[in-house]
mmCIF file of C-alpha atoms in Angstrom:
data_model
loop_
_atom_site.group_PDB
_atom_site.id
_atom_site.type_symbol
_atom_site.label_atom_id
_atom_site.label_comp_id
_atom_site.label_asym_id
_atom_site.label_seq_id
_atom_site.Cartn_x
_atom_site.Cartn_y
_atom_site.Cartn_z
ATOM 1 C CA UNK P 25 -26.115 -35.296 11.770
ATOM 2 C CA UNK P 26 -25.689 -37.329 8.439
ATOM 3 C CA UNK P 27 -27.964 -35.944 5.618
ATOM 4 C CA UNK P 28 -28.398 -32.501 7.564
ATOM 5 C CA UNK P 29 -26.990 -29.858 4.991
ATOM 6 C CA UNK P 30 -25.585 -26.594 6.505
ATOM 7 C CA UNK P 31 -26.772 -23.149 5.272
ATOM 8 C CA UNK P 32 -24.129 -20.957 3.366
ATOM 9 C CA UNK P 33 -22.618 -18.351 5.752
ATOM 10 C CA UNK P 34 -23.716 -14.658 4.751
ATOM 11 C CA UNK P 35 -20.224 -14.550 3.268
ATOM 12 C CA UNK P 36 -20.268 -17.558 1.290
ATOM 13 C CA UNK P 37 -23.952 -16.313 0.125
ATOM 14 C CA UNK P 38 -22.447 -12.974 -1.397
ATOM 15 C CA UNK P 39 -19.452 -14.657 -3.533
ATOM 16 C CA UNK P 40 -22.228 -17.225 -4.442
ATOM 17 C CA UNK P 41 -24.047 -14.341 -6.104
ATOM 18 C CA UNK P 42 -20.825 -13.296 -7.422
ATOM 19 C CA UNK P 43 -20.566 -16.353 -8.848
ATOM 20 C CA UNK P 44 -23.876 -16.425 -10.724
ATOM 21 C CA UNK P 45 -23.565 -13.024 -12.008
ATOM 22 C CA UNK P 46 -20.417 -13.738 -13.303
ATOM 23 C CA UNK P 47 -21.817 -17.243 -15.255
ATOM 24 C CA UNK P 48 -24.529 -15.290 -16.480
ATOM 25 C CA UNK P 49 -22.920 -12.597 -18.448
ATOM 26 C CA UNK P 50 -19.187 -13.808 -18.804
ATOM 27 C CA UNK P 51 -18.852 -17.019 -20.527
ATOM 28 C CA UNK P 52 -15.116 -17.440 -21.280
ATOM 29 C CA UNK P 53 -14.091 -15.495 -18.176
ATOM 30 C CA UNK P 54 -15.996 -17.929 -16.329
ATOM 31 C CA UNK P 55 -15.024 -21.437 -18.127
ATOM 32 C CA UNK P 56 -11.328 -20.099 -17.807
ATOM 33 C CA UNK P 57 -12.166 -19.120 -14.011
ATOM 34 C CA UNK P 58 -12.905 -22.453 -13.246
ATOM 35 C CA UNK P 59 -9.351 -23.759 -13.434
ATOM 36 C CA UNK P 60 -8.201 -21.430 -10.408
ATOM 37 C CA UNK P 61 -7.930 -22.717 -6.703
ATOM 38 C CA UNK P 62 -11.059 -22.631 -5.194
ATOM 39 C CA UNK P 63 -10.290 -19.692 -2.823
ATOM 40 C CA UNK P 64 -9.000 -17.325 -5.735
ATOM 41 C CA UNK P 65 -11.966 -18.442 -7.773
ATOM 42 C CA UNK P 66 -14.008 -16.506 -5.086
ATOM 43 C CA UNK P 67 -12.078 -13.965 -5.275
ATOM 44 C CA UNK P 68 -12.452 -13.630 -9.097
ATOM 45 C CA UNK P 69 -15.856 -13.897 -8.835
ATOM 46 C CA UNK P 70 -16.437 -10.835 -6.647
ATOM 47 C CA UNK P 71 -13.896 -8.678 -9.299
ATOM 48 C CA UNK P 72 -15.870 -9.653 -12.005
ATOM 49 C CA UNK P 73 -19.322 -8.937 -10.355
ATOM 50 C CA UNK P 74 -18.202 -5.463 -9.370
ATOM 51 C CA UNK P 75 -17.418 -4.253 -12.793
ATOM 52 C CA UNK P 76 -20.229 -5.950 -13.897
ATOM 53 C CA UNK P 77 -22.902 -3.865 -12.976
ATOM 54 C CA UNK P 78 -21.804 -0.306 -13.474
ATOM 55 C CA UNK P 79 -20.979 -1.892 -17.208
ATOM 56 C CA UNK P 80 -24.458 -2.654 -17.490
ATOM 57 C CA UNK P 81 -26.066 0.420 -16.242
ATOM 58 C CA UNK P 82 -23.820 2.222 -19.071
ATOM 59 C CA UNK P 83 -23.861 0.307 -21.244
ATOM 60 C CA UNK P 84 -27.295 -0.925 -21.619
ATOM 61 C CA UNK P 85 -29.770 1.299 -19.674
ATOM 62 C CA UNK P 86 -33.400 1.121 -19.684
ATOM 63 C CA UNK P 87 -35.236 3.472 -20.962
ATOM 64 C CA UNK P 88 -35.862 6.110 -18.218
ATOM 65 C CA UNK P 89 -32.520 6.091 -17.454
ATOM 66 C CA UNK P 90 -30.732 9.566 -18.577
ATOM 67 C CA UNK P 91 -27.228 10.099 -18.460
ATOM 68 C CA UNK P 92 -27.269 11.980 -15.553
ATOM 69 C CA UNK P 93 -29.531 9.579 -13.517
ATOM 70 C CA UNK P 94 -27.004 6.790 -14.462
ATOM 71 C CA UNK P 95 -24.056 9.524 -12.956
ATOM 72 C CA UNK P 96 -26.390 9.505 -9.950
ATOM 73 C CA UNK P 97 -26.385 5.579 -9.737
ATOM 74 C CA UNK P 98 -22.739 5.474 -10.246
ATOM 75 C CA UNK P 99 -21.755 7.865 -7.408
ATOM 76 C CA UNK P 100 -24.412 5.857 -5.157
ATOM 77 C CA UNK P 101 -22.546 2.781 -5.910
ATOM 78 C CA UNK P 102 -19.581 4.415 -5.130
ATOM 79 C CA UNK P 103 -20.183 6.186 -1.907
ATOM 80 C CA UNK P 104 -21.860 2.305 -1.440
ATOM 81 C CA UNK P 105 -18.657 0.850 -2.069
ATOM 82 C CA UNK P 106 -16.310 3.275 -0.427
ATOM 83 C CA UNK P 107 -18.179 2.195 3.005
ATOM 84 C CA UNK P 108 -17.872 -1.341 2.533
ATOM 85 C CA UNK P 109 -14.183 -1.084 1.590
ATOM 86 C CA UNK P 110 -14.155 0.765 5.257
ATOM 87 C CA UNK P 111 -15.703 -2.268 6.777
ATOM 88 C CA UNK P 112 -19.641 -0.435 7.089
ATOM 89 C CA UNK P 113 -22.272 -3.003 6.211
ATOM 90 C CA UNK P 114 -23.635 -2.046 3.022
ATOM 91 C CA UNK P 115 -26.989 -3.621 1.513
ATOM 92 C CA UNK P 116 -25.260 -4.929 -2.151
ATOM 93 C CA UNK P 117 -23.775 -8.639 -2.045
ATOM 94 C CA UNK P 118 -21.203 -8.175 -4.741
ATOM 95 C CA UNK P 119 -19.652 -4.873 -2.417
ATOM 96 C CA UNK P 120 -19.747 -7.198 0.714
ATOM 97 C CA UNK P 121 -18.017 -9.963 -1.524
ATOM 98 C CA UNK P 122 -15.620 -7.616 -3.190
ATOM 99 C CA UNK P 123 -14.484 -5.785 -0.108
ATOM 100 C CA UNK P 124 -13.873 -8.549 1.615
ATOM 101 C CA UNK P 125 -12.060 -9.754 -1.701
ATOM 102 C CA UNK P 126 -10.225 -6.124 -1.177
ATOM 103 C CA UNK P 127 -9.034 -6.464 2.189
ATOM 104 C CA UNK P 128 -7.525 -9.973 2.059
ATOM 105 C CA UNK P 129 -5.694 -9.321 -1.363
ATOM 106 C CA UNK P 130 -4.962 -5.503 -0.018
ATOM 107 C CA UNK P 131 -6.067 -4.059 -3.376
ATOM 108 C CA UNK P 132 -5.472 -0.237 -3.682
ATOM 109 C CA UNK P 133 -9.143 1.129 -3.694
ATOM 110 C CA UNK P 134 -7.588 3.583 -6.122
ATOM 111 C CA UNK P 135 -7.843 1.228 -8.712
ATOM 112 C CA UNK P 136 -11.707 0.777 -8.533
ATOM 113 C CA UNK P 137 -11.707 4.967 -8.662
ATOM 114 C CA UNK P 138 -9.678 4.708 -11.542
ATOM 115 C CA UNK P 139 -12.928 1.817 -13.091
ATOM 116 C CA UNK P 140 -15.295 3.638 -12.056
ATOM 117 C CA UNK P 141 -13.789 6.877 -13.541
ATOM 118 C CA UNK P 142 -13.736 5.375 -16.826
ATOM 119 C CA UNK P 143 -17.466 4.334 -16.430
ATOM 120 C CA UNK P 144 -18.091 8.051 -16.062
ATOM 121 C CA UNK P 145 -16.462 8.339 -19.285
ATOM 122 C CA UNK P 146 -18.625 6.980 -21.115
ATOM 123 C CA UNK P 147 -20.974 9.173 -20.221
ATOM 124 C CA UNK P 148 -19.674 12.085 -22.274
ATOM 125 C CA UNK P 149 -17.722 10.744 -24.655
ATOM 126 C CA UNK P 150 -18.459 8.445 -27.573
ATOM 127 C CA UNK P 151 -15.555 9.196 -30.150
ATOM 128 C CA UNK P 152 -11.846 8.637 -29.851
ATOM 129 C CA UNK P 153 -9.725 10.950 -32.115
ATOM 130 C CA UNK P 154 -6.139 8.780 -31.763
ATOM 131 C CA UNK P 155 -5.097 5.191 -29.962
ATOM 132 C CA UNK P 156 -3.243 6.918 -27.336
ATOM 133 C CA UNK P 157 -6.905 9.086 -26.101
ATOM 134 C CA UNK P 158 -8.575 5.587 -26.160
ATOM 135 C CA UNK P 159 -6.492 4.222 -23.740
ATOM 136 C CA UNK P 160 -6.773 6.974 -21.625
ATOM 137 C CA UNK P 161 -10.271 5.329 -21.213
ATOM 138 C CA UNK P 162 -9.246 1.771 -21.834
ATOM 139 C CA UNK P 163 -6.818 2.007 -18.816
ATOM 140 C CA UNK P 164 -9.620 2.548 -16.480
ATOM 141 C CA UNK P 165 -12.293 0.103 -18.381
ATOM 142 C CA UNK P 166 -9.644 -2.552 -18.418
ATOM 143 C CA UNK P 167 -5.959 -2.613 -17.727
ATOM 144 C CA UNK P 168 -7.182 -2.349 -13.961
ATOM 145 C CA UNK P 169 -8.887 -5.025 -13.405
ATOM 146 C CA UNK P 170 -5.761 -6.776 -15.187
ATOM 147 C CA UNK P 171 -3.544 -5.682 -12.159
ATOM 148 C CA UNK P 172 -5.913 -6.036 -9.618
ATOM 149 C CA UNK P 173 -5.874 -10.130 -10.881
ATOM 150 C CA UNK P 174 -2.216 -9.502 -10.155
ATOM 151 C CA UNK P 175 -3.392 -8.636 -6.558
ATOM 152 C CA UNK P 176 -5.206 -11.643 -6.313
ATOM 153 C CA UNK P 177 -2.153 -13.705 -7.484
ATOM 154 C CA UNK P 178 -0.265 -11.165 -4.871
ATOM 155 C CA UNK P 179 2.319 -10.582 -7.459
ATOM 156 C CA UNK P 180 2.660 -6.828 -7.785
ATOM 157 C CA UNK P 181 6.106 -6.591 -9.624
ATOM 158 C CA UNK P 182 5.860 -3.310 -11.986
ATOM 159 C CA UNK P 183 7.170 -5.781 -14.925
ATOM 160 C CA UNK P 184 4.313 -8.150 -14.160
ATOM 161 C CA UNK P 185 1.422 -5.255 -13.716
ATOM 162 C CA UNK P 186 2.632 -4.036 -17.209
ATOM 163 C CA UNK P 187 1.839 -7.442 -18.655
ATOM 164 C CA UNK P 188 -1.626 -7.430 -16.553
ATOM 165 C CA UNK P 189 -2.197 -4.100 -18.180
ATOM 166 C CA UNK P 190 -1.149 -5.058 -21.528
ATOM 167 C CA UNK P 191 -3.662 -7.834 -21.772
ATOM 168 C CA UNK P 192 -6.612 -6.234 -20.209
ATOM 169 C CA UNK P 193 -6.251 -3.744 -23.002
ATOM 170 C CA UNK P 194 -6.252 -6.616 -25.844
ATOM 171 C CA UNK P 195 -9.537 -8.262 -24.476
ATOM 172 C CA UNK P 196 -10.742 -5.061 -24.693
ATOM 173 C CA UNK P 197 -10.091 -4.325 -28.000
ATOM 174 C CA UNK P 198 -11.403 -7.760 -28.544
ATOM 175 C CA UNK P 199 -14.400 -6.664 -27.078
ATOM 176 C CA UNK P 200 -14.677 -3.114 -29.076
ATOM 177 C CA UNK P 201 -14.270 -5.407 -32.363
ATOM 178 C CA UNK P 202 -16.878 -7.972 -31.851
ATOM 179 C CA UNK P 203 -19.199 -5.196 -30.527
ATOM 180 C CA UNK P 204 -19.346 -2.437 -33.431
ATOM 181 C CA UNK P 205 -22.702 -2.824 -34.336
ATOM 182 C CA UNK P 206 -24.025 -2.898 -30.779
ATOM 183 C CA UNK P 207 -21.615 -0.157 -29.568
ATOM 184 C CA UNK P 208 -22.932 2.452 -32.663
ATOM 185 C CA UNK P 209 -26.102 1.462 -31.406
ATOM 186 C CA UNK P 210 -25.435 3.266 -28.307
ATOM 187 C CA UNK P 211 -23.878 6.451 -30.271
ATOM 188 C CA UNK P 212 -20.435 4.660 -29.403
ATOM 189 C CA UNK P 213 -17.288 4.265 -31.556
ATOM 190 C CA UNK P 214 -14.054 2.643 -29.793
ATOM 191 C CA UNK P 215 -12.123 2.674 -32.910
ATOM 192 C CA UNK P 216 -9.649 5.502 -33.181
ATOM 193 C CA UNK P 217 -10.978 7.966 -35.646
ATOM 194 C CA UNK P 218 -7.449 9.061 -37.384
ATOM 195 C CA UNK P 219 -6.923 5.299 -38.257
ATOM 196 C CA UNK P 220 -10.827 5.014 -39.568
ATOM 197 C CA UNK P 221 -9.649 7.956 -42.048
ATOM 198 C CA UNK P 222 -6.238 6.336 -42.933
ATOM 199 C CA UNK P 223 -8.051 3.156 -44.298
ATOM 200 C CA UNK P 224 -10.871 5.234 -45.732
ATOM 201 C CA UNK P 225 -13.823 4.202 -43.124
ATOM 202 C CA UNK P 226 -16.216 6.513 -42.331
ATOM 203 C CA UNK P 227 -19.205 6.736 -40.018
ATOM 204 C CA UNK P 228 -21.780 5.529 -42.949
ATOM 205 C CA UNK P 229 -19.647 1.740 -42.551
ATOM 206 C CA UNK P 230 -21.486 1.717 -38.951
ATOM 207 C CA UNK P 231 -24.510 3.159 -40.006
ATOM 208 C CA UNK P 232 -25.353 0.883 -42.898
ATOM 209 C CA UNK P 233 -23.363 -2.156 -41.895
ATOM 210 C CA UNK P 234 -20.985 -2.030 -44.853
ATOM 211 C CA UNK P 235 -18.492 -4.834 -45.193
ATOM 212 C CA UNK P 236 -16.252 -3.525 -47.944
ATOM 213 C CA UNK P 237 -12.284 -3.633 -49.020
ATOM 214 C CA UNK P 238 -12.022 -0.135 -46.931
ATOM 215 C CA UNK P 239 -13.391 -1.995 -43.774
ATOM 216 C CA UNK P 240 -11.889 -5.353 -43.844
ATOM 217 C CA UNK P 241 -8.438 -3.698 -44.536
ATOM 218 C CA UNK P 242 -9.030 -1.461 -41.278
ATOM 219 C CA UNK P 243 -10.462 -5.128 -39.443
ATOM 220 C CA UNK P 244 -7.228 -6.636 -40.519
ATOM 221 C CA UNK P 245 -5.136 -3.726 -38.968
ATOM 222 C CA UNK P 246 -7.262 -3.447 -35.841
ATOM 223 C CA UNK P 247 -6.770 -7.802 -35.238
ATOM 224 C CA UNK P 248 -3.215 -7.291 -35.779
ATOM 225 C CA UNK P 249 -2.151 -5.351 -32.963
ATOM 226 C CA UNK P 250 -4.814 -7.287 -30.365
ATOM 227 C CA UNK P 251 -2.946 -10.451 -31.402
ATOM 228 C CA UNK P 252 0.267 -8.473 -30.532
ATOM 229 C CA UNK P 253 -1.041 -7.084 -27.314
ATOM 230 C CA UNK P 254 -1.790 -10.551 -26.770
ATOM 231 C CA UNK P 255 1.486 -12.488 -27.527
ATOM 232 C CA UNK P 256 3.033 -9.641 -25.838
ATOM 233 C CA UNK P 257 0.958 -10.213 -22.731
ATOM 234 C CA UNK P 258 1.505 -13.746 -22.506
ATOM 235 C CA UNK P 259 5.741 -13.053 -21.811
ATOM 236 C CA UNK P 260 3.899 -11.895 -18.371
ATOM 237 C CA UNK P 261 2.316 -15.391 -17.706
ATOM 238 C CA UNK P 262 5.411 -16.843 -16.279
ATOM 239 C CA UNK P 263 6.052 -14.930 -14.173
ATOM 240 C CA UNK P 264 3.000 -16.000 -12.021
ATOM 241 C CA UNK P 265 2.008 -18.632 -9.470
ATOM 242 C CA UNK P 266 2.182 -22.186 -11.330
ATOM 243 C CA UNK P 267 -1.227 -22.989 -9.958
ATOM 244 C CA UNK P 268 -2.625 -19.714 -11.710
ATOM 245 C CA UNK P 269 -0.788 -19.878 -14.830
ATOM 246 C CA UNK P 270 -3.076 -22.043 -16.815
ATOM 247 C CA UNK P 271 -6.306 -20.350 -16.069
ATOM 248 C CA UNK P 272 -4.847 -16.758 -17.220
ATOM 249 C CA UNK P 273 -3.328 -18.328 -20.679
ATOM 250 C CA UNK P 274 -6.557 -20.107 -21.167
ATOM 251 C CA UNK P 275 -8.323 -16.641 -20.948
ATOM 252 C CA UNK P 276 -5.763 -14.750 -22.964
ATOM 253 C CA UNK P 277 -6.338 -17.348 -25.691
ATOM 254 C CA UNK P 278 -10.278 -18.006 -25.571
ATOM 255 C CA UNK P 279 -10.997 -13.997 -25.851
ATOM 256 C CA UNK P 280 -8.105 -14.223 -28.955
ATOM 257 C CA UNK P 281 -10.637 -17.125 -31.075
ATOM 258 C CA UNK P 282 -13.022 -14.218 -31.212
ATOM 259 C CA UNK P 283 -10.466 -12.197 -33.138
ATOM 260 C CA UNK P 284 -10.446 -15.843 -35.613
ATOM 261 C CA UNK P 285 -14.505 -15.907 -35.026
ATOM 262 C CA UNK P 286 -14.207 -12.717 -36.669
ATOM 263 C CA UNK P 287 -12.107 -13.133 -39.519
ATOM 264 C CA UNK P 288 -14.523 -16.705 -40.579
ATOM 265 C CA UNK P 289 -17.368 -13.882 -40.651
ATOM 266 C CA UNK P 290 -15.209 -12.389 -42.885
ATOM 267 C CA UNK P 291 -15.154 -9.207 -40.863
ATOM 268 C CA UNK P 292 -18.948 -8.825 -41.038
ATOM 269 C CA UNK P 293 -19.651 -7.927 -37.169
ATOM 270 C CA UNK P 294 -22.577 -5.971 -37.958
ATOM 271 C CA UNK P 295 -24.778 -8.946 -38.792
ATOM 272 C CA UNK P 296 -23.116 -11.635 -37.066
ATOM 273 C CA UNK P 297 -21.210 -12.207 -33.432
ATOM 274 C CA UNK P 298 -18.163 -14.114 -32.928
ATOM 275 C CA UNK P 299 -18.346 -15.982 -30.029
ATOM 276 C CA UNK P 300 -17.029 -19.704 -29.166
ATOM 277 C CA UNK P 301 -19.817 -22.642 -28.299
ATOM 278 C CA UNK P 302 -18.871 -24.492 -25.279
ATOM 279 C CA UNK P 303 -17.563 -27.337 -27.337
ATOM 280 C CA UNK P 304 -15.062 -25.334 -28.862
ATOM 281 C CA UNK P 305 -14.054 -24.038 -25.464
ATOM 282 C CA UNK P 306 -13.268 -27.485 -24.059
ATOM 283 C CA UNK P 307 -11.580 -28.907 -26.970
ATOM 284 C CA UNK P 308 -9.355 -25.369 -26.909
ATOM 285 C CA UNK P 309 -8.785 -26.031 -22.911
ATOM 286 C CA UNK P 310 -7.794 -29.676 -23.406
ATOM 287 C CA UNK P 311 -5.084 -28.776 -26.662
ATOM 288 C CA UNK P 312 -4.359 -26.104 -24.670
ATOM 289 C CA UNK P 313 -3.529 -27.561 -21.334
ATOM 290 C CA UNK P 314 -1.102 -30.492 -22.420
ATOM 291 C CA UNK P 315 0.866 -27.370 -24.215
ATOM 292 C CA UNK P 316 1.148 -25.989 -21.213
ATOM 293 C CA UNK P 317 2.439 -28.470 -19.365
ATOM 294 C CA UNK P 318 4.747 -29.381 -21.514
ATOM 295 C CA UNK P 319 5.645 -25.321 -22.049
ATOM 296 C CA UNK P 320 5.011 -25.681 -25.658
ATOM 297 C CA UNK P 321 3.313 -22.391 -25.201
ATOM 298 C CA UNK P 322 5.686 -19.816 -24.020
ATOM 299 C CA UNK P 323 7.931 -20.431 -27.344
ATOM 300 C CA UNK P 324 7.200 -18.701 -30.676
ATOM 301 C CA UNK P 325 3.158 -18.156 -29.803
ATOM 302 C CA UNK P 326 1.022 -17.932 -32.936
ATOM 303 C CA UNK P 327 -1.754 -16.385 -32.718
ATOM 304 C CA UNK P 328 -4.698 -18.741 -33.796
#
């Protein structure tokens, strides 16, 4: 009947919420999300909602909210999670979503143990003494959900799950540089503490916000390898679907013009955060998607 409009189905309802979390607290994942198919952009949706939330619980707790009470509501979600992944209804829309999302893409569940792991991490651990113990937590935090994407582009090649990993660790980084200030505000430091000494930076740069030779030098080194991490993540981009290609280098190269965000704040990220306005995404998108095409930007990548 014309001008009758058909309620969602319960499934279309959960990735719907998906959805809106996902908008809500990801801006560049979600304007580069857009450019997937519509069925993968579901997908997406439901991987980004699931990390979401034990992020937030650990990341910004209210105030009741000990460590161990957050352990609690992490092993809830869990148990939560492992019974939707085993096809038992469950009461959270982003686990419905996501184990759908799981059993259609046939993502190893170990991979979420290995996320939600990490999340435990944080928990009792808030200094890093080397770059190699960081990514003992970074691998869990981020590299996975890099090669579960590669699940949902069902290309599972150990040469292209390297890649995944490799840039889930860069926009992680990313993240750990924009987020200094905010991160010591939690007692955190993701900045490996032998190269802190090697530049001469000390805890007192967090605590008082200073900007000084000492810190920009060790901001300079720190941008240096993400943009690495990135270029070297990139090599990985051909070697998936056409149709998801574009999305994944638009990503890879919006979360890198924080990095350049960062360097016009002349390393200050105490008082100010890099981010990119909308504006400058779609002007990036549109520069960047005629590149692409024409595969301008698999050849001698400079970082911007």
């Amino acid at each position: 009947m014309a001008g009758v409009s058909v309620p969602p189905t319960p499934a279309e309802a959960d990735y719907a919420y998906c959805r809106a979390v996902m908008r809500q607290h990801g801006a560049s994942y979600y304007f580069a999300t857009l450019f997937f198919p519509t069925e993968l952009r579901k997908a997406v949706f439901s991987l980004y909602a699931f990390v979401r939330y034990p992020d937030q619980w650990v990341d910004c707790p209210s105030p009741e909210m000990t460590p161990d009470r957050i352990r609690q509501r992490l092993d809830a979600y869990e148990r939560e999670w492992l019974r939707a992944a085993c096809g038992q209804p469950v009461e959270h829309p982003v686990l419905r979503a996501f184990a759908h999302t799981v059993r259609q893409y046939r993502i190893p569940v170990k991979l979420t143990a290995d996320f939600l792991d990490a999340m435990r991490m944080d928990l009792t651990q808030c200094r890093y003494p080397t770059f190699e113990a960081l990514q003992q937590y970074t691998w869990g935090s981020a590299s996975v959900v890099g090669v579960m994407m590669c699940y949902l582009f069902r290309q599972t090649a150990p040469q292209t799950l390297s890649y995944a990993s490799q840039m889930g660790l860069a926009m992680q980084l990313t993240n750990f540089l924009r987020d200094v200030g905010e991160d010591y505000g939690r007692g955190r430091i993701y900045l490996p503490q032998d190269e802190m000494a090697r530049f001469g930076v000390c805890e007192a740069h967090f605590a008082q916000g200073r900007v000084d030779d000492c810190w920009r030098a060790f901001m300079r080194f720190q941008i240096a390898r993400c943009r690495e991490l990135y270029a070297t993540a990139e090599q990985g981009i051909s070697l998936l679907p056409r149709q998801v290609q574009f999305p994944v280098l638009l990503g890879s190269r919006l979360y890198g013009e924080i990095l350049s965000k960062i360097e016009q704040n002349n390393y200050d990220v105490f008082r100010h955060r890099a981010h990119t306005t909308h504006l400058e995404k779609v002007r990036l998108a549109s520069r960047l998607y005629w590149q692409w095409r024409r595969g301008a930007w698999t050849n001698g990548r400079t970082p911007a």
